[in-house]
Amino acid sequence: MRHPAVPTGTQRPGTRRPGGRTARTRAAVRDAVLTGLAEHGYPGLTVEYVAERSGVHKTTLYRRWGGVEELVADALDLAGEDAWTPPDTGGLEGDLRALAREVCDSFSDPEMAAAPTAFIAAAFQSERAADALRAFYAERFARCETVVERAVARGEAPAGTDAGAVVRAVSAPLFLRLFVTREPVHAALADQSAAATVAAVRAGAFMPPTGTGQATDGPSPAPTRTPDP
Amino acid sequence: MRHPAVPTGTQRPGTRRPGGRTARTRAAVRDAVLTGLAEHGYPGLTVEYVAERSGVHKTTLYRRWGGVEELVADALDLAGEDAWTPPDTGGLEGDLRALAREVCDSFSDPEMAAAPTAFIAAAFQSERAADALRAFYAERFARCETVVERAVARGEAPAGTDAGAVVRAVSAPLFLRLFVTREPVHAALADQSAAATVAAVRAGAFMPPTGTGQATDGPSPAPTRTPDP
């Protein structure tokens, strides 16, 4: 997981003052990047725009971030530093349904959707943005895995279930429709995905590969998560 | 499904000569668009580039297509006019595994992946490209539904299974990793997705909404495909 204290990766004076000038500057720059991405998309975002919008001088932006790619990547790093936790409804299907509905709801609201959509688009054009997006979702989905761990503890899912694959599987049909097939998403689709994922979990379809197709003597003590590196 | 005989949507002389000059021109233009998208991406694609690469005069491109958006959309329409059929392995899990592996293989090969990736990226920046992508995948996934229909006929899946949702669900975890979370995909992941989807189908999780959460008197004779409009 990456949470660089400063965007350039070098420790600078002031970095460790929480809520101080550095943090405020970074947040102002992040807000300007999000607005710029939402308004113009990645191809239209410029350091000049971020400078004007944030009130941070252009030379400061170049010196401390480097350029547009680094500005976008840092905004994404900062977005990952929130206190979000996955839903806890008391049951696996309820939790997965809530997770899927959250994807559905946040991308159905044009205002909420603008920045994350722009990040996903930017990753097509910038390796640096793609790296930041990968780190963002790796950490976000790692948080989601709690949902599956709790289900295992409750006996709702077999021990050794590939939690990372499960939380991705329940969200995937929504992301597919939003960003590939460009179809509408809605709550019924989220619920269908949750029902399908729970059925697959119960059937043991998310066990590590040794458990799905080949004979095995029992659950491995430390399952290899091959399908989800 | 859209297969406009001419890109501008207006019938013109020569349109109906299969394999004639019009078809050859359109194919040459399509090839130039694909190369341009693969090399420069949507933001870098220009009518000038397509003219130079295809040997078709710029004014012809403007007159018959309109501009870059229409050129990209038409290239996608043409891509949808292939003879591709879904795999037929004799069983649902084999068919879904082959479908998922095909997604995996085609996007893992940089040369094969370049054009479809560029189309998916272009849809973020152009409504016209998004419409064409939607039509492309709607038609492509409709072809895939045969796989589920055959499974129903063999008794491997409940009658009334939402075929469109099933074929999307099996591909979705791969598309999610390729274009959102930016994680690697591989055959084991395709197989895991196929196993999960088959388990969900068998459990009846892909029945229309009335069958998933509420009591029902039996399968509807003409199931409403609400989750997958």
mmCIF file of N, CA, C and O in Angstrom, chain B residues 2-88:
data_model
loop_
_atom_site.group_PDB
_atom_site.id
_atom_site.type_symbol
_atom_site.label_atom_id
_atom_site.label_comp_id
_atom_site.label_asym_id
_atom_site.label_seq_id
_atom_site.Cartn_x
_atom_site.Cartn_y
_atom_site.Cartn_z
ATOM 1 N N ARG B 2 -26.804 -2.509 -34.935
ATOM 2 C CA ARG B 2 -26.563 -1.544 -35.987
ATOM 3 C C ARG B 2 -25.470 -2.033 -36.922
ATOM 4 O O ARG B 2 -24.375 -2.320 -36.502
ATOM 5 N N HIS B 3 -25.804 -2.141 -38.164
ATOM 6 C CA HIS B 3 -24.784 -2.411 -39.176
ATOM 7 C C HIS B 3 -25.019 -1.473 -40.324
ATOM 8 O O HIS B 3 -25.426 -1.888 -41.407
ATOM 9 N N PRO B 4 -24.797 -0.164 -40.135
ATOM 10 C CA PRO B 4 -25.089 0.783 -41.213
ATOM 11 C C PRO B 4 -24.268 0.445 -42.447
ATOM 12 O O PRO B 4 -23.093 0.149 -42.350
ATOM 13 N N ALA B 5 -24.960 0.476 -43.562
ATOM 14 C CA ALA B 5 -24.265 0.170 -44.811
ATOM 15 C C ALA B 5 -23.269 1.271 -45.144
ATOM 16 O O ALA B 5 -22.201 1.012 -45.652
ATOM 17 N N VAL B 6 -23.642 2.489 -44.812
ATOM 18 C CA VAL B 6 -22.678 3.579 -44.940
ATOM 19 C C VAL B 6 -22.570 4.308 -43.606
ATOM 20 O O VAL B 6 -23.544 4.421 -42.873
ATOM 21 N N PRO B 7 -21.402 4.809 -43.338
ATOM 22 C CA PRO B 7 -21.147 5.365 -42.020
ATOM 23 C C PRO B 7 -22.001 6.560 -41.631
ATOM 24 O O PRO B 7 -22.291 6.751 -40.472
ATOM 25 N N THR B 8 -22.426 7.345 -42.594
ATOM 26 C CA THR B 8 -23.184 8.535 -42.236
ATOM 27 C C THR B 8 -24.655 8.228 -42.019
ATOM 28 O O THR B 8 -25.403 9.104 -41.646
ATOM 29 N N GLY B 9 -25.057 7.006 -42.319
ATOM 30 C CA GLY B 9 -26.439 6.625 -42.090
ATOM 31 C C GLY B 9 -27.336 6.920 -43.295
ATOM 32 O O GLY B 9 -28.501 6.604 -43.279
ATOM 33 N N THR B 10 -26.790 7.485 -44.331
ATOM 34 C CA THR B 10 -27.566 7.790 -45.541
ATOM 35 C C THR B 10 -27.170 6.798 -46.636
ATOM 36 O O THR B 10 -25.994 6.530 -46.819
ATOM 37 N N GLN B 11 -28.158 6.263 -47.316
ATOM 38 C CA GLN B 11 -27.849 5.349 -48.417
ATOM 39 C C GLN B 11 -27.232 6.131 -49.568
ATOM 40 O O GLN B 11 -27.728 7.167 -49.959
ATOM 41 N N ARG B 12 -26.135 5.638 -50.081
ATOM 42 C CA ARG B 12 -25.460 6.293 -51.194
ATOM 43 C C ARG B 12 -25.245 5.273 -52.318
ATOM 44 O O ARG B 12 -25.186 4.091 -52.038
ATOM 45 N N PRO B 13 -25.058 5.749 -53.528
ATOM 46 C CA PRO B 13 -24.798 4.804 -54.618
ATOM 47 C C PRO B 13 -23.548 3.978 -54.310
ATOM 48 O O PRO B 13 -22.588 4.494 -53.756
ATOM 49 N N GLY B 14 -23.581 2.730 -54.667
ATOM 50 C CA GLY B 14 -22.387 1.898 -54.474
ATOM 51 C C GLY B 14 -22.409 1.143 -53.172
ATOM 52 O O GLY B 14 -21.658 0.189 -52.990
ATOM 53 N N THR B 15 -23.270 1.518 -52.288
ATOM 54 C CA THR B 15 -23.316 0.922 -50.960
ATOM 55 C C THR B 15 -23.568 -0.576 -50.993
ATOM 56 O O THR B 15 -23.035 -1.318 -50.199
ATOM 57 N N ARG B 16 -24.405 -0.975 -51.902
ATOM 58 C CA ARG B 16 -24.850 -2.364 -51.871
ATOM 59 C C ARG B 16 -23.979 -3.298 -52.708
ATOM 60 O O ARG B 16 -24.294 -4.462 -52.867
ATOM 61 N N ARG B 17 -22.868 -2.796 -53.240
ATOM 62 C CA ARG B 17 -21.980 -3.698 -53.988
ATOM 63 C C ARG B 17 -21.069 -4.412 -53.005
ATOM 64 O O ARG B 17 -20.085 -3.834 -52.551
ATOM 65 N N PRO B 18 -21.375 -5.666 -52.631
ATOM 66 C CA PRO B 18 -20.530 -6.300 -51.622
ATOM 67 C C PRO B 18 -19.117 -6.519 -52.182
ATOM 68 O O PRO B 18 -18.956 -6.959 -53.316
ATOM 69 N N GLY B 19 -18.138 -6.176 -51.402
ATOM 70 C CA GLY B 19 -16.749 -6.360 -51.826
ATOM 71 C C GLY B 19 -16.305 -5.358 -52.856
ATOM 72 O O GLY B 19 -15.207 -5.461 -53.393
ATOM 73 N N GLY B 20 -17.160 -4.397 -53.186
ATOM 74 C CA GLY B 20 -16.816 -3.419 -54.209
ATOM 75 C C GLY B 20 -15.946 -2.296 -53.670
ATOM 76 O O GLY B 20 -15.391 -2.396 -52.582
ATOM 77 N N ARG B 21 -15.900 -1.208 -54.419
ATOM 78 C CA ARG B 21 -15.028 -0.108 -54.066
ATOM 79 C C ARG B 21 -15.387 0.481 -52.705
ATOM 80 O O ARG B 21 -14.529 0.775 -51.885
ATOM 81 N N THR B 22 -16.707 0.605 -52.435
ATOM 82 C CA THR B 22 -17.140 1.201 -51.184
ATOM 83 C C THR B 22 -16.681 0.367 -49.983
ATOM 84 O O THR B 22 -16.163 0.895 -49.013
ATOM 85 N N ALA B 23 -16.895 -0.956 -50.107
ATOM 86 C CA ALA B 23 -16.483 -1.840 -49.021
ATOM 87 C C ALA B 23 -14.972 -1.798 -48.834
ATOM 88 O O ALA B 23 -14.475 -1.798 -47.700
ATOM 89 N N ARG B 24 -14.239 -1.744 -49.949
ATOM 90 C CA ARG B 24 -12.770 -1.706 -49.855
ATOM 91 C C ARG B 24 -12.315 -0.415 -49.193
ATOM 92 O O ARG B 24 -11.428 -0.422 -48.359
ATOM 93 N N THR B 25 -12.934 0.689 -49.581
ATOM 94 C CA THR B 25 -12.597 1.986 -48.976
ATOM 95 C C THR B 25 -12.873 1.957 -47.473
ATOM 96 O O THR B 25 -12.034 2.349 -46.674
ATOM 97 N N ARG B 26 -14.053 1.456 -47.146
ATOM 98 C CA ARG B 26 -14.431 1.420 -45.735
ATOM 99 C C ARG B 26 -13.446 0.567 -44.931
ATOM 100 O O ARG B 26 -13.052 0.939 -43.819
ATOM 101 N N ALA B 27 -13.039 -0.556 -45.485
ATOM 102 C CA ALA B 27 -12.101 -1.435 -44.785
ATOM 103 C C ALA B 27 -10.731 -0.763 -44.638
ATOM 104 O O ALA B 27 -10.077 -0.881 -43.591
ATOM 105 N N ALA B 28 -10.301 -0.048 -45.686
ATOM 106 C CA ALA B 28 -9.008 0.644 -45.636
ATOM 107 C C ALA B 28 -9.037 1.726 -44.559
ATOM 108 O O ALA B 28 -8.084 1.907 -43.790
ATOM 109 N N VAL B 29 -10.161 2.436 -44.505
ATOM 110 C CA VAL B 29 -10.329 3.491 -43.501
ATOM 111 C C VAL B 29 -10.350 2.865 -42.102
ATOM 112 O O VAL B 29 -9.706 3.351 -41.180
ATOM 113 N N ARG B 30 -11.094 1.758 -41.971
ATOM 114 C CA ARG B 30 -11.160 1.068 -40.686
ATOM 115 C C ARG B 30 -9.746 0.652 -40.222
ATOM 116 O O ARG B 30 -9.364 0.874 -39.079
ATOM 117 N N ASP B 31 -8.970 0.072 -41.147
ATOM 118 C CA ASP B 31 -7.620 -0.361 -40.781
ATOM 119 C C ASP B 31 -6.777 0.819 -40.309
ATOM 120 O O ASP B 31 -6.017 0.710 -39.338
ATOM 121 N N ALA B 32 -6.921 1.938 -40.997
ATOM 122 C CA ALA B 32 -6.160 3.137 -40.612
ATOM 123 C C ALA B 32 -6.583 3.635 -39.231
ATOM 124 O O ALA B 32 -5.757 4.048 -38.414
ATOM 125 N N VAL B 33 -7.882 3.568 -38.959
ATOM 126 C CA VAL B 33 -8.391 3.996 -37.653
ATOM 127 C C VAL B 33 -7.830 3.082 -36.553
ATOM 128 O O VAL B 33 -7.354 3.562 -35.513
ATOM 129 N N LEU B 34 -7.861 1.778 -36.792
ATOM 130 C CA LEU B 34 -7.351 0.822 -35.798
ATOM 131 C C LEU B 34 -5.868 1.065 -35.518
ATOM 132 O O LEU B 34 -5.436 1.091 -34.361
ATOM 133 N N THR B 35 -5.104 1.258 -36.588
ATOM 134 C CA THR B 35 -3.679 1.507 -36.417
ATOM 135 C C THR B 35 -3.451 2.799 -35.649
ATOM 136 O O THR B 35 -2.635 2.862 -34.736
ATOM 137 N N GLY B 36 -4.209 3.818 -36.026
ATOM 138 C CA GLY B 36 -4.071 5.113 -35.358
ATOM 139 C C GLY B 36 -4.435 5.034 -33.880
ATOM 140 O O GLY B 36 -3.736 5.587 -33.026
ATOM 141 N N LEU B 37 -5.533 4.323 -33.579
ATOM 142 C CA LEU B 37 -5.945 4.172 -32.184
ATOM 143 C C LEU B 37 -4.881 3.414 -31.396
ATOM 144 O O LEU B 37 -4.550 3.783 -30.267
ATOM 145 N N ALA B 38 -4.367 2.364 -31.996
ATOM 146 C CA ALA B 38 -3.370 1.553 -31.305
ATOM 147 C C ALA B 38 -2.089 2.352 -31.069
ATOM 148 O O ALA B 38 -1.461 2.249 -30.020
ATOM 149 N N GLU B 39 -1.739 3.185 -32.050
ATOM 150 C CA GLU B 39 -0.476 3.935 -31.936
ATOM 151 C C GLU B 39 -0.606 5.184 -31.081
ATOM 152 O O GLU B 39 0.291 5.518 -30.321
ATOM 153 N N HIS B 40 -1.701 5.915 -31.238
ATOM 154 C CA HIS B 40 -1.804 7.230 -30.593
ATOM 155 C C HIS B 40 -2.932 7.348 -29.577
ATOM 156 O O HIS B 40 -3.020 8.338 -28.867
ATOM 157 N N GLY B 41 -3.822 6.342 -29.553
ATOM 158 C CA GLY B 41 -4.984 6.445 -28.681
ATOM 159 C C GLY B 41 -5.991 7.425 -29.263
ATOM 160 O O GLY B 41 -5.686 8.152 -30.218
ATOM 161 N N TYR B 42 -7.172 7.485 -28.672
ATOM 162 C CA TYR B 42 -8.217 8.356 -29.199
ATOM 163 C C TYR B 42 -7.824 9.830 -29.198
ATOM 164 O O TYR B 42 -8.047 10.535 -30.186
ATOM 165 N N PRO B 43 -7.203 10.317 -28.111
ATOM 166 C CA PRO B 43 -6.912 11.763 -28.104
ATOM 167 C C PRO B 43 -5.932 12.182 -29.203
ATOM 168 O O PRO B 43 -5.908 13.340 -29.603
ATOM 169 N N GLY B 44 -5.130 11.231 -29.698
ATOM 170 C CA GLY B 44 -4.130 11.576 -30.712
ATOM 171 C C GLY B 44 -4.571 11.271 -32.132
ATOM 172 O O GLY B 44 -3.830 11.523 -33.092
ATOM 173 N N LEU B 45 -5.755 10.719 -32.291
ATOM 174 C CA LEU B 45 -6.215 10.333 -33.629
ATOM 175 C C LEU B 45 -6.778 11.542 -34.376
ATOM 176 O O LEU B 45 -7.565 12.306 -33.834
ATOM 177 N N THR B 46 -6.343 11.712 -35.618
ATOM 178 C CA THR B 46 -6.839 12.827 -36.425
ATOM 179 C C THR B 46 -7.324 12.321 -37.788
ATOM 180 O O THR B 46 -6.898 11.257 -38.252
ATOM 181 N N VAL B 47 -8.199 13.109 -38.409
ATOM 182 C CA VAL B 47 -8.671 12.771 -39.757
ATOM 183 C C VAL B 47 -7.481 12.780 -40.720
ATOM 184 O O VAL B 47 -7.389 11.937 -41.626
ATOM 185 N N GLU B 48 -6.542 13.690 -40.499
ATOM 186 C CA GLU B 48 -5.343 13.783 -41.339
ATOM 187 C C GLU B 48 -4.561 12.448 -41.306
ATOM 188 O O GLU B 48 -4.124 11.952 -42.336
ATOM 189 N N TYR B 49 -4.409 11.906 -40.120
ATOM 190 C CA TYR B 49 -3.686 10.633 -39.982
ATOM 191 C C TYR B 49 -4.399 9.539 -40.763
ATOM 192 O O TYR B 49 -3.775 8.788 -41.510
ATOM 193 N N VAL B 50 -5.722 9.451 -40.590
ATOM 194 C CA VAL B 50 -6.499 8.398 -41.261
ATOM 195 C C VAL B 50 -6.405 8.566 -42.778
ATOM 196 O O VAL B 50 -6.261 7.582 -43.522
ATOM 197 N N ALA B 51 -6.444 9.816 -43.247
ATOM 198 C CA ALA B 51 -6.336 10.084 -44.683
ATOM 199 C C ALA B 51 -4.998 9.592 -45.220
ATOM 200 O O ALA B 51 -4.923 8.852 -46.199
ATOM 201 N N GLU B 52 -3.933 9.969 -44.528
ATOM 202 C CA GLU B 52 -2.595 9.610 -44.991
ATOM 203 C C GLU B 52 -2.407 8.094 -44.987
ATOM 204 O O GLU B 52 -1.926 7.502 -45.940
ATOM 205 N N ARG B 53 -2.846 7.469 -43.913
ATOM 206 C CA ARG B 53 -2.630 6.035 -43.719
ATOM 207 C C ARG B 53 -3.504 5.199 -44.667
ATOM 208 O O ARG B 53 -3.078 4.161 -45.160
ATOM 209 N N SER B 54 -4.730 5.654 -44.934
ATOM 210 C CA SER B 54 -5.660 4.859 -45.746
ATOM 211 C C SER B 54 -5.550 5.172 -47.225
ATOM 212 O O SER B 54 -5.995 4.393 -48.066
ATOM 213 N N GLY B 55 -4.971 6.337 -47.546
ATOM 214 C CA GLY B 55 -4.929 6.759 -48.946
ATOM 215 C C GLY B 55 -6.272 7.321 -49.424
ATOM 216 O O GLY B 55 -6.449 7.564 -50.609
ATOM 217 N N VAL B 56 -7.211 7.504 -48.511
ATOM 218 C CA VAL B 56 -8.501 8.100 -48.864
ATOM 219 C C VAL B 56 -8.420 9.597 -48.553
ATOM 220 O O VAL B 56 -7.965 9.984 -47.479
ATOM 221 N N HIS B 57 -8.868 10.409 -49.511
ATOM 222 C CA HIS B 57 -8.682 11.846 -49.338
ATOM 223 C C HIS B 57 -9.448 12.382 -48.135
ATOM 224 O O HIS B 57 -10.563 11.946 -47.856
ATOM 225 N N LYS B 58 -8.821 13.357 -47.477
ATOM 226 C CA LYS B 58 -9.382 13.957 -46.284
ATOM 227 C C LYS B 58 -10.803 14.482 -46.497
ATOM 228 O O LYS B 58 -11.678 14.282 -45.649
ATOM 229 N N THR B 59 -11.013 15.116 -47.646
ATOM 230 C CA THR B 59 -12.356 15.679 -47.885
ATOM 231 C C THR B 59 -13.396 14.558 -48.022
ATOM 232 O O THR B 59 -14.542 14.716 -47.621
ATOM 233 N N THR B 60 -12.976 13.408 -48.576
ATOM 234 C CA THR B 60 -13.879 12.251 -48.655
ATOM 235 C C THR B 60 -14.234 11.774 -47.257
ATOM 236 O O THR B 60 -15.386 11.449 -46.966
ATOM 237 N N LEU B 61 -13.223 11.728 -46.388
ATOM 238 C CA LEU B 61 -13.471 11.276 -45.009
ATOM 239 C C LEU B 61 -14.453 12.207 -44.308
ATOM 240 O O LEU B 61 -15.409 11.749 -43.670
ATOM 241 N N TYR B 62 -14.210 13.509 -44.451
ATOM 242 C CA TYR B 62 -15.120 14.469 -43.811
ATOM 243 C C TYR B 62 -16.524 14.340 -44.374
ATOM 244 O O TYR B 62 -17.513 14.378 -43.653
ATOM 245 N N ARG B 63 -16.621 14.194 -45.712
ATOM 246 C CA ARG B 63 -17.930 14.151 -46.349
ATOM 247 C C ARG B 63 -18.682 12.872 -45.968
ATOM 248 O O ARG B 63 -19.860 12.907 -45.648
ATOM 249 N N ARG B 64 -17.992 11.730 -45.997
ATOM 250 C CA ARG B 64 -18.701 10.459 -45.810
ATOM 251 C C ARG B 64 -18.811 10.024 -44.358
ATOM 252 O O ARG B 64 -19.696 9.264 -43.988
ATOM 253 N N TRP B 65 -17.882 10.450 -43.523
ATOM 254 C CA TRP B 65 -17.929 10.051 -42.108
ATOM 255 C C TRP B 65 -18.314 11.226 -41.208
ATOM 256 O O TRP B 65 -19.116 11.053 -40.326
ATOM 257 N N GLY B 66 -17.685 12.348 -41.417
ATOM 258 C CA GLY B 66 -17.989 13.514 -40.595
ATOM 259 C C GLY B 66 -16.804 13.957 -39.764
ATOM 260 O O GLY B 66 -16.487 15.136 -39.708
ATOM 261 N N GLY B 67 -16.146 13.023 -39.107
ATOM 262 C CA GLY B 67 -15.007 13.388 -38.266
ATOM 263 C C GLY B 67 -14.491 12.180 -37.506
ATOM 264 O O GLY B 67 -14.891 11.047 -37.784
ATOM 265 N N VAL B 68 -13.595 12.441 -36.575
ATOM 266 C CA VAL B 68 -12.921 11.367 -35.853
ATOM 267 C C VAL B 68 -13.919 10.474 -35.097
ATOM 268 O O VAL B 68 -13.822 9.248 -35.144
ATOM 269 N N GLU B 69 -14.884 11.080 -34.437
ATOM 270 C CA GLU B 69 -15.857 10.293 -33.664
ATOM 271 C C GLU B 69 -16.570 9.276 -34.548
ATOM 272 O O GLU B 69 -16.741 8.124 -34.173
ATOM 273 N N GLU B 70 -16.996 9.732 -35.731
ATOM 274 C CA GLU B 70 -17.736 8.858 -36.631
ATOM 275 C C GLU B 70 -16.813 7.789 -37.240
ATOM 276 O O GLU B 70 -17.240 6.667 -37.482
ATOM 277 N N LEU B 71 -15.558 8.166 -37.476
ATOM 278 C CA LEU B 71 -14.594 7.193 -38.000
ATOM 279 C C LEU B 71 -14.400 6.058 -36.993
ATOM 280 O O LEU B 71 -14.372 4.882 -37.359
ATOM 281 N N VAL B 72 -14.256 6.417 -35.727
ATOM 282 C CA VAL B 72 -14.051 5.406 -34.682
ATOM 283 C C VAL B 72 -15.303 4.533 -34.549
ATOM 284 O O VAL B 72 -15.224 3.307 -34.490
ATOM 285 N N ALA B 73 -16.476 5.182 -34.534
ATOM 286 C CA ALA B 73 -17.722 4.435 -34.388
ATOM 287 C C ALA B 73 -17.910 3.467 -35.549
ATOM 288 O O ALA B 73 -18.320 2.324 -35.363
ATOM 289 N N ASP B 74 -17.566 3.913 -36.762
ATOM 290 C CA ASP B 74 -17.754 3.030 -37.915
ATOM 291 C C ASP B 74 -16.774 1.865 -37.892
ATOM 292 O O ASP B 74 -17.111 0.743 -38.280
ATOM 293 N N ALA B 75 -15.557 2.111 -37.426
ATOM 294 C CA ALA B 75 -14.574 1.027 -37.321
ATOM 295 C C ALA B 75 -15.090 -0.033 -36.352
ATOM 296 O O ALA B 75 -14.917 -1.238 -36.559
ATOM 297 N N LEU B 76 -15.759 0.411 -35.315
ATOM 298 C CA LEU B 76 -16.318 -0.508 -34.324
ATOM 299 C C LEU B 76 -17.514 -1.263 -34.901
ATOM 300 O O LEU B 76 -17.660 -2.464 -34.681
ATOM 301 N N ASP B 77 -18.354 -0.553 -35.664
ATOM 302 C CA ASP B 77 -19.472 -1.230 -36.325
ATOM 303 C C ASP B 77 -18.950 -2.345 -37.231
ATOM 304 O O ASP B 77 -19.474 -3.457 -37.230
ATOM 305 N N LEU B 78 -17.900 -2.020 -37.970
ATOM 306 C CA LEU B 78 -17.329 -2.990 -38.900
ATOM 307 C C LEU B 78 -16.722 -4.169 -38.140
ATOM 308 O O LEU B 78 -16.830 -5.319 -38.568
ATOM 309 N N ALA B 79 -16.114 -3.887 -36.988
ATOM 310 C CA ALA B 79 -15.518 -4.952 -36.171
ATOM 311 C C ALA B 79 -16.591 -5.935 -35.704
ATOM 312 O O ALA B 79 -16.322 -7.120 -35.508
ATOM 313 N N GLY B 80 -17.822 -5.417 -35.547
ATOM 314 C CA GLY B 80 -18.922 -6.269 -35.103
ATOM 315 C C GLY B 80 -19.484 -7.153 -36.199
ATOM 316 O O GLY B 80 -20.291 -8.040 -35.941
ATOM 317 N N GLU B 81 -19.036 -6.913 -37.436
ATOM 318 C CA GLU B 81 -19.585 -7.675 -38.569
ATOM 319 C C GLU B 81 -18.780 -8.930 -38.875
ATOM 320 O O GLU B 81 -18.715 -9.359 -40.018
ATOM 321 N N ASP B 82 -18.132 -9.499 -37.886
ATOM 322 C CA ASP B 82 -17.341 -10.704 -38.147
ATOM 323 C C ASP B 82 -18.200 -11.951 -37.973
ATOM 324 O O ASP B 82 -19.385 -11.871 -37.660
ATOM 325 N N ALA B 83 -17.589 -13.107 -38.197
ATOM 326 C CA ALA B 83 -18.358 -14.353 -38.156
ATOM 327 C C ALA B 83 -18.135 -15.107 -36.851
ATOM 328 O O ALA B 83 -18.428 -16.295 -36.748
ATOM 329 N N TRP B 84 -17.632 -14.412 -35.833
ATOM 330 C CA TRP B 84 -17.319 -15.057 -34.566
ATOM 331 C C TRP B 84 -18.536 -15.758 -33.972
ATOM 332 O O TRP B 84 -19.635 -15.210 -33.973
ATOM 333 N N THR B 85 -18.325 -16.971 -33.483
ATOM 334 C CA THR B 85 -19.378 -17.660 -32.738
ATOM 335 C C THR B 85 -18.798 -18.123 -31.404
ATOM 336 O O THR B 85 -17.599 -18.378 -31.311
ATOM 337 N N PRO B 86 -19.634 -18.227 -30.383
ATOM 338 C CA PRO B 86 -19.116 -18.654 -29.078
ATOM 339 C C PRO B 86 -18.674 -20.120 -29.112
ATOM 340 O O PRO B 86 -19.122 -20.878 -29.970
ATOM 341 N N PRO B 87 -17.818 -20.506 -28.186
ATOM 342 C CA PRO B 87 -17.319 -21.891 -28.129
ATOM 343 C C PRO B 87 -18.449 -22.890 -27.899
ATOM 344 O O PRO B 87 -19.485 -22.532 -27.327
ATOM 345 N N ASP B 88 -18.252 -24.108 -28.340
ATOM 346 C CA ASP B 88 -19.235 -25.178 -28.117
ATOM 347 C C ASP B 88 -18.479 -26.433 -27.688
ATOM 348 O O ASP B 88 -18.093 -27.265 -28.493
#
